[in-house]
Short mmCIF file of C-alpha atoms and ligand atoms in Angstrom, two decimals:
data_model
loop_
_atom_site.label_atom_id
_atom_site.label_comp_id
_atom_site.label_asym_id
_atom_site.label_seq_id
_atom_site.Cartn_x
_atom_site.Cartn_y
_atom_site.Cartn_z
CA MET U 19 -5.65 94.13 -59.52
CA THR U 20 -7.87 92.81 -56.92
CA GLU U 21 -10.36 95.15 -55.07
CA ASP U 22 -7.78 96.73 -52.92
CA ASP U 23 -5.35 97.33 -55.86
CA ARG U 24 -3.18 94.17 -54.59
CA LEU U 25 -1.81 91.72 -57.26
CA PRO U 26 -3.92 88.52 -57.49
CA LEU U 27 -2.32 85.34 -55.86
CA PRO U 28 -0.29 83.32 -58.11
CA GLY U 29 -1.31 79.78 -58.92
CA PHE U 30 1.62 78.16 -56.79
CA VAL U 31 -0.11 78.90 -53.46
CA GLU U 32 -2.41 75.92 -54.47
CA TRP U 33 0.50 73.72 -55.38
CA PRO U 34 1.12 70.69 -53.07
CA ASN U 35 4.81 71.91 -52.37
CA PHE U 36 3.66 75.51 -51.04
CA PRO U 37 4.25 75.39 -47.33
CA PHE U 38 1.32 77.55 -46.22
CA GLU U 39 -2.37 77.62 -46.37
CA GLY U 40 -5.19 79.79 -45.28
CA ASP U 41 -5.89 83.43 -46.03
CA LEU U 42 -3.02 84.93 -48.05
CA ARG U 43 -2.75 88.09 -50.15
CA VAL U 44 0.15 89.60 -52.02
CA GLN U 45 2.08 92.27 -50.38
CA GLU U 46 1.85 95.87 -51.86
CA VAL U 47 4.58 96.04 -54.30
CA ARG U 48 6.72 99.05 -53.36
CA PRO U 49 8.50 101.33 -55.88
CA PHE U 50 11.96 100.17 -57.12
CA SER U 51 14.82 102.07 -56.50
CA ASP U 52 17.43 103.23 -58.80
CA VAL U 53 20.30 101.94 -56.71
CA GLU U 54 20.91 98.64 -54.79
CA ALA U 55 21.50 98.76 -51.06
CA PRO U 56 25.10 97.81 -50.13
CA ARG U 57 25.61 94.24 -49.30
CA ASN U 58 27.65 92.65 -46.67
CA GLY U 59 31.33 93.13 -47.74
CA GLU U 60 30.59 96.32 -49.83
CA PRO U 61 31.53 100.01 -48.79
CA GLY U 62 28.63 100.69 -46.24
CA GLY U 63 27.26 97.16 -45.97
CA GLY U 64 29.14 95.86 -43.05
CA GLU U 65 32.21 93.69 -42.65
CA CYS U 66 32.58 90.55 -44.71
CA VAL U 67 31.93 87.48 -42.41
CA SER U 68 33.36 85.05 -44.79
CA CYS U 69 36.75 86.82 -45.01
CA LYS U 70 37.01 86.75 -41.17
CA ALA U 71 36.24 83.14 -40.81
CA ALA U 72 39.01 80.69 -40.16
CA ASP U 73 39.45 77.54 -42.15
CA ASP U 74 38.32 75.35 -39.24
CA GLN U 75 34.88 76.56 -39.49
CA TYR U 76 34.74 74.82 -42.92
CA ILE U 77 34.33 70.95 -43.65
CA TRP U 78 36.71 71.28 -46.85
CA THR U 79 39.07 73.59 -48.06
CA ASN U 80 41.70 74.00 -50.96
CA GLU U 81 43.84 76.98 -52.02
CA ARG U 82 40.69 78.58 -53.94
CA TRP U 83 37.64 77.40 -52.18
CA ARG U 84 36.24 76.63 -48.69
CA LEU U 85 32.96 74.62 -48.06
CA LYS U 86 30.79 74.83 -44.94
CA THR U 87 27.95 73.23 -43.55
CA LEU U 88 25.14 74.56 -41.47
CA ALA U 89 25.06 71.41 -39.22
CA PRO U 90 24.21 70.80 -36.47
CA PHE U 91 21.30 73.03 -37.18
CA THR U 92 20.34 71.91 -40.54
CA PRO U 93 16.80 70.91 -41.52
CA LEU U 94 18.04 69.08 -44.58
CA PRO U 95 20.37 66.01 -44.79
CA LEU U 96 22.60 68.17 -46.81
CA LEU U 97 22.86 71.87 -46.65
CA TYR U 98 26.24 73.41 -47.57
CA ILE U 99 27.71 76.90 -48.61
CA LEU U 100 30.63 77.00 -51.00
CA GLU U 101 32.68 80.09 -50.97
CA THR U 102 35.52 81.52 -52.83
CA ARG U 103 38.65 82.02 -50.77
CA LYS U 104 39.15 85.52 -52.29
CA HIS U 105 36.65 88.33 -51.74
CA ILE U 106 35.00 88.32 -55.19
CA ASP U 107 31.68 88.03 -56.74
CA MET U 108 30.37 85.48 -59.29
CA HIS U 109 31.17 87.93 -62.16
CA GLN U 110 34.84 88.11 -61.16
CA LEU U 111 35.56 84.22 -61.32
CA ASP U 112 38.21 83.70 -63.95
CA ASP U 113 37.84 80.50 -66.30
CA ASP U 114 39.67 78.36 -63.80
CA LEU U 115 37.62 79.15 -60.86
CA ALA U 116 34.35 78.80 -63.02
CA SER U 117 35.59 75.27 -64.15
CA GLU U 118 36.35 74.30 -60.65
CA LEU U 119 32.95 75.49 -59.47
CA GLY U 120 31.46 73.29 -62.07
CA ARG U 121 33.42 70.11 -60.89
CA ILE U 122 32.87 70.75 -57.23
CA SER U 123 29.19 71.28 -57.87
CA VAL U 124 28.78 68.11 -59.86
CA ASN U 125 30.84 66.19 -57.25
CA ILE U 126 28.41 67.36 -54.37
CA THR U 127 25.30 66.66 -56.49
CA ARG U 128 26.60 63.17 -57.52
CA THR U 129 27.85 62.17 -54.30
CA GLY U 130 24.73 63.65 -52.39
CA GLU U 131 22.06 62.13 -54.64
CA ALA U 132 23.80 58.62 -54.28
CA GLN U 133 22.83 58.67 -50.68
CA PRO U 134 19.65 56.98 -49.61
CA GLU U 135 18.47 59.79 -47.53
CA ILE U 136 18.48 62.42 -50.31
CA GLY U 137 16.20 62.54 -53.32
CA ARG U 138 17.81 65.61 -54.95
CA VAL U 139 20.68 68.30 -54.48
CA HIS U 140 19.67 71.65 -55.56
CA ASN U 141 22.32 74.11 -56.54
CA ASN U 142 21.62 77.77 -55.87
CA ARG U 143 23.36 81.19 -56.10
CA TRP U 144 21.39 84.29 -55.02
CA GLY U 145 23.95 86.76 -53.72
CA ASP U 146 21.58 89.47 -52.43
CA GLY U 147 22.82 89.53 -48.86
CA GLY U 148 26.56 89.45 -49.35
CA GLU U 149 29.11 90.27 -51.92
CA HIS U 150 31.55 87.54 -51.13
CA PHE U 151 30.68 84.71 -53.71
CA HIS U 152 28.63 82.03 -52.18
CA TYR U 153 26.66 79.02 -53.62
CA TRP U 154 24.28 76.82 -51.83
CA TYR U 155 23.70 73.07 -52.15
CA LEU U 156 20.42 71.99 -50.66
CA GLY U 157 19.56 68.21 -50.43
CA ARG U 158 15.79 67.34 -50.54
CA PRO U 159 15.23 64.60 -48.29
CA MET U 160 14.24 61.31 -50.32
CA GLY U 161 10.58 60.87 -51.06
CA ALA U 162 9.77 64.27 -49.64
CA GLU U 163 8.17 65.38 -53.01
CA GLN U 164 6.12 67.98 -50.87
CA LEU U 165 9.23 69.69 -50.34
CA GLY U 166 10.00 69.96 -54.06
CA GLY U 167 11.30 72.63 -56.36
CA PHE U 168 11.58 76.36 -55.30
CA THR U 169 9.98 75.97 -51.99
CA LEU U 170 12.67 73.80 -50.52
CA PRO U 171 14.45 76.94 -48.99
CA MET U 172 11.21 77.99 -47.41
CA TRP U 173 10.54 74.62 -45.91
CA GLY U 174 14.26 74.77 -44.55
CA PHE U 175 13.04 77.51 -42.18
CA ILE U 176 10.15 75.32 -41.05
CA LEU U 177 11.48 71.80 -40.59
CA PRO U 178 13.33 70.75 -37.25
CA PRO U 179 16.97 70.17 -37.40
CA ILE U 180 18.26 66.71 -38.64
CA PRO U 181 20.34 64.66 -36.17
CA THR U 182 24.16 64.93 -36.82
CA GLU U 183 24.03 61.02 -36.93
CA VAL U 184 22.37 61.39 -40.30
CA THR U 185 24.08 64.40 -41.65
CA ASP U 186 27.92 63.72 -40.57
CA PRO U 187 28.22 60.33 -42.65
CA ILE U 188 26.74 62.14 -45.66
CA THR U 189 29.33 65.10 -45.20
CA GLU U 190 32.19 62.66 -44.73
CA LYS U 191 31.35 61.16 -48.21
CA VAL U 192 30.96 64.38 -49.90
CA VAL U 193 34.43 65.64 -48.55
CA ALA U 194 36.08 62.37 -49.52
CA SER U 195 34.76 62.90 -52.96
CA LEU U 196 36.30 66.48 -53.13
CA GLU U 197 39.39 65.15 -51.81
CA ARG U 198 39.60 62.65 -54.82
CA MET U 199 39.27 65.71 -57.21
CA THR U 200 42.11 66.42 -59.28
ZN1 ZN Q 318 34.92 88.51 -48.08
#
């Protein structure tokens, strides 16, 4: 503990990919609760926005999945969210859906990483905000090692939007790769 009972700063605040500098301190750690607060889509947690969304808000769909982009407001050359059509959470994916998730993810990653604007495509599932299964793909810009690893989502809140002239052709190639999936 530090002098005011705060936990000490972790070493990563000195890493080159950490987006902040200056005087920092760790928040006071509040007591953990015995129960989780309801998420969006759970009883008491508000209406599920994914279930309400129409297909035309997505860049690719099939009978089981829908993929959307955050463009034109994306700070990364590739930033997508994959959702199940059904209102289920990750632990409810059956074997077929789990297999298809893997194949979709490999396709998006392979196609994204083949683009000269992209150095790596990160795959992430958090799920703390909403119950409806959603899975993130974050393309780190080529050569931007300062944005590497777990700090990329933080940089995403900081960097300015990338023009759609850059993101649209990448999205077209990703969608084409998904259309070729059998
Ligand atoms: Zn839903």
